[in-house]
Structure formats: C-alpha cells, structure tokens
PDB file of C-alpha atoms in Angstrom:
ATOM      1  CA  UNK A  55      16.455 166.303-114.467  1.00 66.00           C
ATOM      2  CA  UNK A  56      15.004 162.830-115.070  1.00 71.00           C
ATOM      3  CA  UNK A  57      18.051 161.574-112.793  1.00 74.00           C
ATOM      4  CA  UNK A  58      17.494 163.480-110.047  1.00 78.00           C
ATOM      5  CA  UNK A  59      13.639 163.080-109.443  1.00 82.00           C
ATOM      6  CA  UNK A  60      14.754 159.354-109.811  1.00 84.00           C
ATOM      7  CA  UNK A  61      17.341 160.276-106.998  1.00 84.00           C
ATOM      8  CA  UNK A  62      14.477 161.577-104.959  1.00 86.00           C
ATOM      9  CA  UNK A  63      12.058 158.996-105.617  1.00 88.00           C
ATOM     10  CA  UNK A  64      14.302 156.809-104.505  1.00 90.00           C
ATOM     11  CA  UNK A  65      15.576 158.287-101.333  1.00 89.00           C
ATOM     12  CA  UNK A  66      11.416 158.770-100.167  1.00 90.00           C
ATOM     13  CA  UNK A  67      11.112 154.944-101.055  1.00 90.00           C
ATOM     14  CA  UNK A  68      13.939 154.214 -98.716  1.00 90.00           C
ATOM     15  CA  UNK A  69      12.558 156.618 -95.604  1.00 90.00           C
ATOM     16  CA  UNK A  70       9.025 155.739 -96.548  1.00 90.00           C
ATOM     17  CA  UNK A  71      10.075 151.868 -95.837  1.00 89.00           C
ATOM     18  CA  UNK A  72      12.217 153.173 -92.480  1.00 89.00           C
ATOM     19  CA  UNK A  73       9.480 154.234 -91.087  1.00 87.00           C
ATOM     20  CA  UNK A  74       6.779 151.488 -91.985  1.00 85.00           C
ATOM     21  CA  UNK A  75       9.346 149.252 -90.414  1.00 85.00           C
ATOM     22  CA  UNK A  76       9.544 151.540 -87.215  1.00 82.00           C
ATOM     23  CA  UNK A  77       5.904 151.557 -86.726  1.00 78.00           C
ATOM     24  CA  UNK A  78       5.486 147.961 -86.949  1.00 76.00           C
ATOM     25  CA  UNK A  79       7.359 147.716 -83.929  1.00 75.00           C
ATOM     26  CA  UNK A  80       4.678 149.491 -81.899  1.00 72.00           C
ATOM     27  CA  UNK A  81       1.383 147.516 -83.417  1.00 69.00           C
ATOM     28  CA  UNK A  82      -0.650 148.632 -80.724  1.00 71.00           C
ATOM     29  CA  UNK A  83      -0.237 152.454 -81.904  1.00 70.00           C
ATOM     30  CA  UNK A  84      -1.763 151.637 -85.191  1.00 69.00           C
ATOM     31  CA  UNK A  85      -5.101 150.745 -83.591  1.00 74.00           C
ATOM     32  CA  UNK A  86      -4.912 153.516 -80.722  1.00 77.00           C
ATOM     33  CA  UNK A  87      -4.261 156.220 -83.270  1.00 73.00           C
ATOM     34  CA  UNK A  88      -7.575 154.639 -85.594  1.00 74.00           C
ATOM     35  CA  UNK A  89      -9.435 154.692 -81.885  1.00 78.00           C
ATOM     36  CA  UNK A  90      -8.293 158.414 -81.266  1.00 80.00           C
ATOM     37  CA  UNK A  91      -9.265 159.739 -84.527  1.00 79.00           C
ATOM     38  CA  UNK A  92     -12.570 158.007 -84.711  1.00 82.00           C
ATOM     39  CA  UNK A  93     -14.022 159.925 -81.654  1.00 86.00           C
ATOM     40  CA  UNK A  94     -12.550 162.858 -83.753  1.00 85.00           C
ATOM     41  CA  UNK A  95     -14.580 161.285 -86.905  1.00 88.00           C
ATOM     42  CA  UNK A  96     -17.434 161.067 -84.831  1.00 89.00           C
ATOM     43  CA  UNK A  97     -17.637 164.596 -83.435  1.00 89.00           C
ATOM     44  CA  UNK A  98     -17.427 165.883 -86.696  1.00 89.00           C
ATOM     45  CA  UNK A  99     -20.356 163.888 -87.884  1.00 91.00           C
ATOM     46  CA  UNK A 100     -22.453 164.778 -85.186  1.00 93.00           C
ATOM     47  CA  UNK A 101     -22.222 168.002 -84.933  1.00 90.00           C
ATOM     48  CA  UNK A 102     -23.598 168.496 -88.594  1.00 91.00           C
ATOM     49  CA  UNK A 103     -25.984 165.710 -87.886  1.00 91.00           C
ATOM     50  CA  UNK A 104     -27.330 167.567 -85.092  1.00 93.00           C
ATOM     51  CA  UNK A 105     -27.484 170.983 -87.035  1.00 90.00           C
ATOM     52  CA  UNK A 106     -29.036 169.201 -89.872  1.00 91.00           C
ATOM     53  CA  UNK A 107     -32.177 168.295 -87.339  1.00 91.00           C
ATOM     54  CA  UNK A 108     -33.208 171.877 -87.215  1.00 90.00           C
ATOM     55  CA  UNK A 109     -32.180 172.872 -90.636  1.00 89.00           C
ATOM     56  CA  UNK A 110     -32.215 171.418 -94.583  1.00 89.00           C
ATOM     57  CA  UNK A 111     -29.261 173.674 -95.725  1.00 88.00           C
ATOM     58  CA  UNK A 112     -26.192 175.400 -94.308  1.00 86.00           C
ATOM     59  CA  UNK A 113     -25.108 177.674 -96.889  1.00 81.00           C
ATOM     60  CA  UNK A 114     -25.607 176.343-100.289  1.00 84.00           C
ATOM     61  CA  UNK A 115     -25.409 172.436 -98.990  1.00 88.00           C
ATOM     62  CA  UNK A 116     -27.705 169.850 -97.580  1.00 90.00           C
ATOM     63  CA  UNK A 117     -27.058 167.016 -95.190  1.00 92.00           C
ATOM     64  CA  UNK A 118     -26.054 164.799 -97.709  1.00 92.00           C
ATOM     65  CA  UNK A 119     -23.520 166.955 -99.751  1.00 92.00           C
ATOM     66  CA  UNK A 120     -22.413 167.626 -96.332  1.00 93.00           C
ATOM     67  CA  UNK A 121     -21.804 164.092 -96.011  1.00 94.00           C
ATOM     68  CA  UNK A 122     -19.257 163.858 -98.988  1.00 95.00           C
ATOM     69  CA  UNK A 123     -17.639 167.193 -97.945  1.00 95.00           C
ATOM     70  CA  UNK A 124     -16.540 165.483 -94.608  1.00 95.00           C
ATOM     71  CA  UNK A 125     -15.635 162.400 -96.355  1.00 95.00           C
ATOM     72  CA  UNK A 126     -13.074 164.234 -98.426  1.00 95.00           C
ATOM     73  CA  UNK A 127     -11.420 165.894 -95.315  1.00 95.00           C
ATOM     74  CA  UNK A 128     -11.266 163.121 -93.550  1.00 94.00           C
ATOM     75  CA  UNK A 129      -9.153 161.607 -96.531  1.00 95.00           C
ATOM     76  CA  UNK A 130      -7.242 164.367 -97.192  1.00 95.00           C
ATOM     77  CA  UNK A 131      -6.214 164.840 -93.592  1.00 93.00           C
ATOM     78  CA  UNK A 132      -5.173 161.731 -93.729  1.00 93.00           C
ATOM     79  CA  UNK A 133      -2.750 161.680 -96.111  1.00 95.00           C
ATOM     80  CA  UNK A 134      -1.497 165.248 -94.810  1.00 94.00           C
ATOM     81  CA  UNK A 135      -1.311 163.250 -91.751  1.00 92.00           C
ATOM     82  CA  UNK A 136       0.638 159.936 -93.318  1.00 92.00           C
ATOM     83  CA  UNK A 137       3.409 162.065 -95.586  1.00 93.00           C
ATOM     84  CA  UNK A 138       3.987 165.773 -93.977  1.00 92.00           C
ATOM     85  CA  UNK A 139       2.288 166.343 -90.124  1.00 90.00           C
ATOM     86  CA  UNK A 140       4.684 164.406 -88.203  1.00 88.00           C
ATOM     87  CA  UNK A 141       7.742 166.023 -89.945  1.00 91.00           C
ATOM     88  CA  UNK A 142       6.539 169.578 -89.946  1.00 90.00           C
ATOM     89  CA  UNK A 143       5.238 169.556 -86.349  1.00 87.00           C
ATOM     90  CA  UNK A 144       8.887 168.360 -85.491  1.00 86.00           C
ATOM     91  CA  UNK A 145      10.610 171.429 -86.676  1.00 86.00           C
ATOM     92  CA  UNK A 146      10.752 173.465 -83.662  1.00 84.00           C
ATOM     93  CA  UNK A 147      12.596 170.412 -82.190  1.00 83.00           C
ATOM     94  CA  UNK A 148      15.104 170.095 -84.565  1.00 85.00           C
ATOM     95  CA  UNK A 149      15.972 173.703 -84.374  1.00 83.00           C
ATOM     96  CA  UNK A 150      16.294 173.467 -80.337  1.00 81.00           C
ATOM     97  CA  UNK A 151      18.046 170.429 -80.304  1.00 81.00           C
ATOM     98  CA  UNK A 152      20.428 171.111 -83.182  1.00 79.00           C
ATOM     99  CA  UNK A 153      19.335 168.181 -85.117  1.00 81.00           C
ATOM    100  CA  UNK A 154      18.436 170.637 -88.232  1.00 85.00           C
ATOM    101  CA  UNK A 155      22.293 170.688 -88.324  1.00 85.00           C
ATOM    102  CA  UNK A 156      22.363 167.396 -90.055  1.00 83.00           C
ATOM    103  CA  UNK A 157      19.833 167.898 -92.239  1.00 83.00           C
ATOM    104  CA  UNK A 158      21.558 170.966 -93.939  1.00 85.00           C
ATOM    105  CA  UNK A 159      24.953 168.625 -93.426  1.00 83.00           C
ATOM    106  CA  UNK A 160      23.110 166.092 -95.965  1.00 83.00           C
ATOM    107  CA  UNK A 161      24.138 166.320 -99.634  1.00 84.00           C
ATOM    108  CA  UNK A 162      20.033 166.460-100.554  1.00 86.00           C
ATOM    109  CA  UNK A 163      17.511 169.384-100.728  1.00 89.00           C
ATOM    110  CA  UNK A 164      17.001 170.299 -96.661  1.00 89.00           C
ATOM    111  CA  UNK A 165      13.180 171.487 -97.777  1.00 92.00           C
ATOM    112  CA  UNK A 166      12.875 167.919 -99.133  1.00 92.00           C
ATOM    113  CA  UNK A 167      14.504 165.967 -96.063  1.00 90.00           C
ATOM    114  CA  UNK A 168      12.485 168.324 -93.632  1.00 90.00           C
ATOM    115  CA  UNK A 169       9.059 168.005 -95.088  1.00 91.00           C
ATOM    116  CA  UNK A 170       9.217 163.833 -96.129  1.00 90.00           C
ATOM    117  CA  UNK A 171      11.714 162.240 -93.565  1.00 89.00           C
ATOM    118  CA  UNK A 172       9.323 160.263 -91.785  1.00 89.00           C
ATOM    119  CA  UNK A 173       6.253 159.155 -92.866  1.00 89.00           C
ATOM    120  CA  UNK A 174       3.275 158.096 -90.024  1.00 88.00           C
ATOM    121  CA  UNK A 175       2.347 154.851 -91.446  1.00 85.00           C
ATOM    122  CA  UNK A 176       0.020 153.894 -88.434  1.00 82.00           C
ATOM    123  CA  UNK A 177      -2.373 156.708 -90.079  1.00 86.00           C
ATOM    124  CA  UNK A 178      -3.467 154.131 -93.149  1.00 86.00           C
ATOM    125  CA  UNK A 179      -6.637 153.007 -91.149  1.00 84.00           C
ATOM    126  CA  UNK A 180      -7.823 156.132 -90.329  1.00 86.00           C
ATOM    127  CA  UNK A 181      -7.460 156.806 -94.354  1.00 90.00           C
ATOM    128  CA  UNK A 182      -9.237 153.222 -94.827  1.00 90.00           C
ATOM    129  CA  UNK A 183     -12.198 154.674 -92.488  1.00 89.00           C
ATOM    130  CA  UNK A 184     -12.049 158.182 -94.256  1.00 92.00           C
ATOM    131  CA  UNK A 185     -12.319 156.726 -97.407  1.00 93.00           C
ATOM    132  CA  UNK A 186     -15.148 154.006 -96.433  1.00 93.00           C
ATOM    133  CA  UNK A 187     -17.383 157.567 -95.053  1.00 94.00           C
ATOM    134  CA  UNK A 188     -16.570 158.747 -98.569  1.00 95.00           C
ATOM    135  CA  UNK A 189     -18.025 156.016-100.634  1.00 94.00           C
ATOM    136  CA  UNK A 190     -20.860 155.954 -97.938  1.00 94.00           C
ATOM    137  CA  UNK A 191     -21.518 159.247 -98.930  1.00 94.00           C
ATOM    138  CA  UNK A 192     -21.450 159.341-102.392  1.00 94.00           C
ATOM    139  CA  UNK A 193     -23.702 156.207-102.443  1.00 92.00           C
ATOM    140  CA  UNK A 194     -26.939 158.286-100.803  1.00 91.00           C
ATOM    141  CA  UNK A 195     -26.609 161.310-103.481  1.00 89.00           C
ATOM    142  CA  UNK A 196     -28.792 160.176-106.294  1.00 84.00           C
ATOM    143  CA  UNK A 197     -28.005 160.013-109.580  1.00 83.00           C
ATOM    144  CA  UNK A 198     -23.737 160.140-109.228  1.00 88.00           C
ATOM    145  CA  UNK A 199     -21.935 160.619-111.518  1.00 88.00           C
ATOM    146  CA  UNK A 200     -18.971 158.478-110.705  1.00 87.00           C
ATOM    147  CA  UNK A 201     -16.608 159.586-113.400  1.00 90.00           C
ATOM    148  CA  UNK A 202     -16.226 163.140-111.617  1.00 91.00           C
ATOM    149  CA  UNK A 203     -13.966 160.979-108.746  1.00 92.00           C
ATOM    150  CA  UNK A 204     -11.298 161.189-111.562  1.00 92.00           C
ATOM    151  CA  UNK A 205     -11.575 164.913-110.516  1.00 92.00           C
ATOM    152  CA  UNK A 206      -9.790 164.039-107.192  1.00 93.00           C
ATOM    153  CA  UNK A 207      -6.696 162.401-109.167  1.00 93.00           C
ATOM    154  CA  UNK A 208      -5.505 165.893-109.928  1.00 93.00           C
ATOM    155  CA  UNK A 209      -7.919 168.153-106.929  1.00 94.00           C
ATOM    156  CA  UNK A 210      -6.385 165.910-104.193  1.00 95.00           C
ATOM    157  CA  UNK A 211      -2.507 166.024-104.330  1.00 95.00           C
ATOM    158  CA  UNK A 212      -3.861 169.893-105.403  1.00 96.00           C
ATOM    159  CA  UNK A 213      -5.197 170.502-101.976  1.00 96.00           C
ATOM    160  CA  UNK A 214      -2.419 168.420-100.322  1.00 96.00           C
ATOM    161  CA  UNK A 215       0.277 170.587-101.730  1.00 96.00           C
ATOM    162  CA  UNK A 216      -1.824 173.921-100.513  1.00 96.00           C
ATOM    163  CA  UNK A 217      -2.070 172.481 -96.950  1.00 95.00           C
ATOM    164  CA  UNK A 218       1.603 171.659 -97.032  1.00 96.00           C
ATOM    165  CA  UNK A 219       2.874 174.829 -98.110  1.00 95.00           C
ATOM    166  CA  UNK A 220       0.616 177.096 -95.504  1.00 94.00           C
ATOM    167  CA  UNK A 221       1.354 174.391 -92.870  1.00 94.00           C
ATOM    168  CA  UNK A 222       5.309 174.605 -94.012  1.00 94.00           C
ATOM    169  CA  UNK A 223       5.977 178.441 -93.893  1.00 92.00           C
ATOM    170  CA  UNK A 224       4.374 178.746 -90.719  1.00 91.00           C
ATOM    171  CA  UNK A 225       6.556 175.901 -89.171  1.00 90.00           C
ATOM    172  CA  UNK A 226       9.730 177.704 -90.867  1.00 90.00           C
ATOM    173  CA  UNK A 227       8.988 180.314 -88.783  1.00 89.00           C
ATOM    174  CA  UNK A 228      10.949 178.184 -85.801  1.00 86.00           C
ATOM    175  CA  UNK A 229      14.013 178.857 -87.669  1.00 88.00           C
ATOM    176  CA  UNK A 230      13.563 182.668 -87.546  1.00 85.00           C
ATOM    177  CA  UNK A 231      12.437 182.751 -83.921  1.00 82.00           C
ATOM    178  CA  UNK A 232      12.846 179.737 -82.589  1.00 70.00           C
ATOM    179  CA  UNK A 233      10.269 179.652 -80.158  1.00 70.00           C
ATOM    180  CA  UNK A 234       7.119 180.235 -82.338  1.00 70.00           C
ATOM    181  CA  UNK A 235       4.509 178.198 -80.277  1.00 72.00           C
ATOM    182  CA  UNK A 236       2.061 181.689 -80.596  1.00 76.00           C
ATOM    183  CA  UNK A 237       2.480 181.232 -84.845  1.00 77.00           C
ATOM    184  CA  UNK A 238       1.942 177.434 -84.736  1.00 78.00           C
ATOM    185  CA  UNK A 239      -1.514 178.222 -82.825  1.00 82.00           C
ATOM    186  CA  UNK A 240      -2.566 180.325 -85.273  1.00 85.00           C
ATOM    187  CA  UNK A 241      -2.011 177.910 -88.166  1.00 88.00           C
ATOM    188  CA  UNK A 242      -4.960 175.375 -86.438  1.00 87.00           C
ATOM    189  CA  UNK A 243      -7.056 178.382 -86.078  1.00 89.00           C
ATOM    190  CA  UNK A 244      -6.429 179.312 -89.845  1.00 90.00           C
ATOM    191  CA  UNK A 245      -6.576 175.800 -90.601  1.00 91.00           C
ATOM    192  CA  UNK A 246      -9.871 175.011 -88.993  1.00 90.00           C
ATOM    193  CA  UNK A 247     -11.545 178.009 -91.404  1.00 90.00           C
ATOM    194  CA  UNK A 248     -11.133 175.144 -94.153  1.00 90.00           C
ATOM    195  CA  UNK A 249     -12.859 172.380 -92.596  1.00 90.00           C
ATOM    196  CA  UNK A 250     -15.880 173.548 -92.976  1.00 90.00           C
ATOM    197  CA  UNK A 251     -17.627 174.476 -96.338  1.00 90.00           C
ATOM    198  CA  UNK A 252     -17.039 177.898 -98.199  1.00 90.00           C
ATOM    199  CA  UNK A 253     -20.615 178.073 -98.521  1.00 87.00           C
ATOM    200  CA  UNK A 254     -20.859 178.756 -95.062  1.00 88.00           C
ATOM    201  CA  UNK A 255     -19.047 181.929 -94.197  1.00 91.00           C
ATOM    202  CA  UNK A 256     -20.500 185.379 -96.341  1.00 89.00           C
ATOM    203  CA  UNK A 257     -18.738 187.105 -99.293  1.00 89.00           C
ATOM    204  CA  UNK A 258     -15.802 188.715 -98.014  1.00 92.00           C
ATOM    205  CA  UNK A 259     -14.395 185.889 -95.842  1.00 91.00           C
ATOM    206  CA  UNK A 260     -15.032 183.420 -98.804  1.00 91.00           C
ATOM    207  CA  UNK A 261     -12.864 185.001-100.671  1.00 92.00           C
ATOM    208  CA  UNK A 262     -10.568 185.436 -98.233  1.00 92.00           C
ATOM    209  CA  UNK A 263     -10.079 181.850 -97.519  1.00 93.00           C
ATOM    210  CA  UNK A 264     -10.496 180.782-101.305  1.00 92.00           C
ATOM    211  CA  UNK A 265      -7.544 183.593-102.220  1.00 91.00           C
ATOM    212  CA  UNK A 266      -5.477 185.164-100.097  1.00 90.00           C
ATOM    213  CA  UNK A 267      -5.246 182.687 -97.046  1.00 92.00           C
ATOM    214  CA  UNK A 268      -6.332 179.848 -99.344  1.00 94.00           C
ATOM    215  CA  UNK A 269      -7.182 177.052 -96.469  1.00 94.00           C
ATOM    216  CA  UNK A 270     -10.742 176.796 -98.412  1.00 92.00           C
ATOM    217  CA  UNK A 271      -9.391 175.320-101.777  1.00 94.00           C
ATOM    218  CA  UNK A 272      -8.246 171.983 -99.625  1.00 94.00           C
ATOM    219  CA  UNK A 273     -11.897 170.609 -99.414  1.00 95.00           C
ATOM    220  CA  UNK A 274     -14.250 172.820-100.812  1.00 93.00           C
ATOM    221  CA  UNK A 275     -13.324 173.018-104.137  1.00 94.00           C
ATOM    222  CA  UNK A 276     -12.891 168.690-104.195  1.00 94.00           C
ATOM    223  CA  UNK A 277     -15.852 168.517-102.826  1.00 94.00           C
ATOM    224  CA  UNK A 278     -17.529 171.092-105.259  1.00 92.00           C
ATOM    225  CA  UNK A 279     -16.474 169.004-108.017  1.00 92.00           C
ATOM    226  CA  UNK A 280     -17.963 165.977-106.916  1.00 92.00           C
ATOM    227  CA  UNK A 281     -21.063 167.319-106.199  1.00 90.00           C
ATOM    228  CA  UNK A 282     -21.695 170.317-108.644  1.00 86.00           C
ATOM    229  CA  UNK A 283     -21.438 170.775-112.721  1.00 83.00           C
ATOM    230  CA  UNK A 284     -17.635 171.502-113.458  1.00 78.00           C
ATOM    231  CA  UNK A 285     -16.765 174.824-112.929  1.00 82.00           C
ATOM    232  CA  UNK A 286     -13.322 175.861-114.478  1.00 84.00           C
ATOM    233  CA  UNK A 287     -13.435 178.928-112.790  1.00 82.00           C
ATOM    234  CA  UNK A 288     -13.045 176.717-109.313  1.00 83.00           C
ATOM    235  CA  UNK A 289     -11.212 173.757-110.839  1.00 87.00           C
ATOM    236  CA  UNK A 290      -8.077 175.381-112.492  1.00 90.00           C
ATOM    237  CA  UNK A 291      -7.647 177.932-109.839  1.00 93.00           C
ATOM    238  CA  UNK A 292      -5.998 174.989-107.287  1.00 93.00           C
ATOM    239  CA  UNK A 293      -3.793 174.125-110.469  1.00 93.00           C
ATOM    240  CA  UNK A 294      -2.878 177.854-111.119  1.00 94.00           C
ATOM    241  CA  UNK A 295      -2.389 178.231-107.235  1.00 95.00           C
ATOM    242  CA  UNK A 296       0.118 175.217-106.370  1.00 96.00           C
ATOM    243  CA  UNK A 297       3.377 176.141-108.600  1.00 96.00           C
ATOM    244  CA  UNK A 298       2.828 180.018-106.463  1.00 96.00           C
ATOM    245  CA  UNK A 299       2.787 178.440-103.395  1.00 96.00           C
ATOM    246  CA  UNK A 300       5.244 175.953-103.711  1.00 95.00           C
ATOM    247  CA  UNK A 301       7.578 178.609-105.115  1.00 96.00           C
ATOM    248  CA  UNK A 302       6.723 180.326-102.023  1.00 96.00           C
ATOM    249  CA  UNK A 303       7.703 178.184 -99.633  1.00 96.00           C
ATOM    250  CA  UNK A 304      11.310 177.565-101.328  1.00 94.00           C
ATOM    251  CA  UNK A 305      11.906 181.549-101.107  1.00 95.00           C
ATOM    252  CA  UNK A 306      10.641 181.655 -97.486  1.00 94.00           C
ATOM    253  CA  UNK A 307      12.938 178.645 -96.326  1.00 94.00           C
ATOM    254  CA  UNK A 308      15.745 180.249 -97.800  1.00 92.00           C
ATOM    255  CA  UNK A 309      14.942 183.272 -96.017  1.00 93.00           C
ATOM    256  CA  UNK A 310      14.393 181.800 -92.798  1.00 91.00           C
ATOM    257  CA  UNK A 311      18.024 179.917 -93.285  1.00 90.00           C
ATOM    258  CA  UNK A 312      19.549 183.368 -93.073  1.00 88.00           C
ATOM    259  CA  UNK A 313      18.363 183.937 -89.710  1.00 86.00           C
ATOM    260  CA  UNK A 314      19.626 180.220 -88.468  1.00 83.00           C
ATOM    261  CA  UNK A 315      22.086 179.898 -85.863  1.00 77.00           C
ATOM    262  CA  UNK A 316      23.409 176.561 -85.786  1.00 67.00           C
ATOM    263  CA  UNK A 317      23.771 174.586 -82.198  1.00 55.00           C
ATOM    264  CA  UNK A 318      27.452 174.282 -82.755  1.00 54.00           C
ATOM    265  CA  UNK A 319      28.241 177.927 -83.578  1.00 51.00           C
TER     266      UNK A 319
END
C-alpha cells in the first residue's frame, strides 16, 4: 500500500513539474489569466457590495461574513482550478480524438491520469489574490478567533474532493455519450447554487444542496466554521460525505468504460 501511494506521489510530482515547466514558456498567460479572473473577483464583490447598500443581512449573514465567505471560494476555486479544471474540462476531447486510448494503454489508474495529468500552474496568482481577500476579510470581523483557520486544513481538501467528484461524474458522462455539451451546462448551473451562501435559499433547497446535490458543503460549511461556534453536526458531515463520493465516482467511471468505444476499434 505504502509503495504504491509512493508510486503515485511520485508520478503527480513528475506531471505537476511538466506542466510548471510548460507554462513558463507562455509568461504572459500567467498575468492574463490573474487579469481575467480579477474582473471575475470584482463582479463578485460588487454585486454583494451593492446588495449590502440596501440591506444588513442576506439570510443569516452580514456584509462582513459575506466577505470571508467569498474569500474562501475564491481560494477554493482556485485550487479546483490549479489541480482538476483543466483536466476534467478536457475529457470530451480525449474521447473524440482518441487520446483516452492512451490513457487506459498506461500501466496506472486511468481515473488518476484523467483527473491530475496536467496541472494549470498560471492559476497560483489568482490563489495569491484569493487568499490576500481572505485575510482581508477575516481582519474586519472582530474578535477572530484565528485558531478556527486550522478548520480549513481538513474542510478545504473536504470541499475540494466534493467539487471534484460532482465535477468528475458529470464529465464521465462524455464517455457514455460522447457528445454531452447539454450535461456539462448543467454542472455550472448546479455548480453556481454553491457559490452563494446556504443561508440564502429556504428549507427545502438547503437541504437539497447540503445533501443530495451537495454543491453547498464546498463553501458554506468552511465558511461556517470560520465564522460560527463549531457545529459537529456541519463539520463531520463533509468528512462522512467524501469516502461516498469518491467511491462514487470509481463505480461510475467503471461504468461509463463499458459503454467506451475506442478510436481504433
């Protein structure tokens, strides 16, 4: 066992360099893709700004908590975006062009190839920036307590793992159909739902998203435990929720493999 996560590690250390080494030779996309996403920054912040003129709370939160719960998806999204976007969004390609073929060809794990191959390396500013709002954030709440950030050492890779397996088992879905364009649509749409606050949306979709389509655990519940007295009830659930949808996501890609057709047959 030991051996083969060592195996693993390994092999990520060697594609994670690969593709640091590939982005360096486009410098000027490191700074266009921290431009891009800073408009994108900026909207966000506004547009609660704005609502926060006419209001003191949406939902449960004020402008401030507000604050931190951006902060914490715009450094989550960023490391979504660094290890797993760029590889998942390619998926549909692969399957068109064939080159899925080598990846099942490889003598590794094709979930693990598929979902880590290439890492987007020009996306460490825009987790520099995410991370500055964040501290921002935190410093205007009075009275925080700092040691809850060691709640994001086990909440973050938490919510990272339940954006990655949603995000995964709807990009699988190429292998099935191979044009799923329609199914990839939906997953912003879903995916949107947990960018804003659970606060905000009544009972029955709250549980919804915090449950069955669980795109509300990725910031609300990091963001609750920052801001709120623990809550075990909210804090474990993430933990108890991971292994399930991991699991998932190796029984749907086995699935889906079924139902592949390979460019050379």
């Amino acid at each position: 066992m030991f051996h083969t996560l060592k195996k693993y590690a390994s092999l990520y250390k060697a594609m994670f360099k690969a593709s640091f080494i590939a982005d360096l030779e486009y410098r000027a996309n490191f700074f266009t893709r921290i431009l891009t996403d800073v408009f994108w920054y900026a909207a966000q912040i506004l547009t609660f700004e704005v609502l926060y003129q006419h209001t003191e709370k949406i939902g449960d939160w004020d402008v401030h908590q507000m604050r931190v719960f951006l902060g914490l998806l715009f450094v989550i999204d960023a490391f979504y975006m660094i290890i797993i976007h760029e590889n998942l969004e390619n998926i549909t390609e692969k399957v068109r062009k064939g080159d899925l073929d080598l990846l099942l060809a490889k003598p590794v794990n094709s979930q693990f190839m598929l979902t880590l191959q290439k890492a987007n390396t020009a996306i460490f500013g825009n987790l520099i920036l995410g991370s500055s709002w964040l501290i921002y954030s935190l410093s205007q709440l009075p009275d925080f307590n700092y040691f809850r950030l060691l709640w994001l050492v086990l909440l973050v890779p938490c919510s990272l793992a339940v954006v990655y397996s949603m995000r995964f088992m709807f990009s699988a879905t190429a292998v099935i159909f191979t044009r799923s364009e329609n199914l990839q649509f939906l997953w912003w749409q879903v995916y949107r739902l947990g960018m804003r606050p659970d606060s905000m949306y009544n009972p029955y979709i709250k549980y919804v998203i915090l449950t069955l389509i669980p795109v509300g655990v990725i910031v609300s519940i990091p963001a609750r435990a920052l801001l709120n007295p623990p809550d075990l009830n909210y804090l474990l659930w993430p933990v108890v929720l991971v292994p399930i949808l991991i699991y998932g996501t190796h029984r749907f890609w086995n699935f889906a493999l079924k139902f592949y057709s390979s460019a050379s047959s």
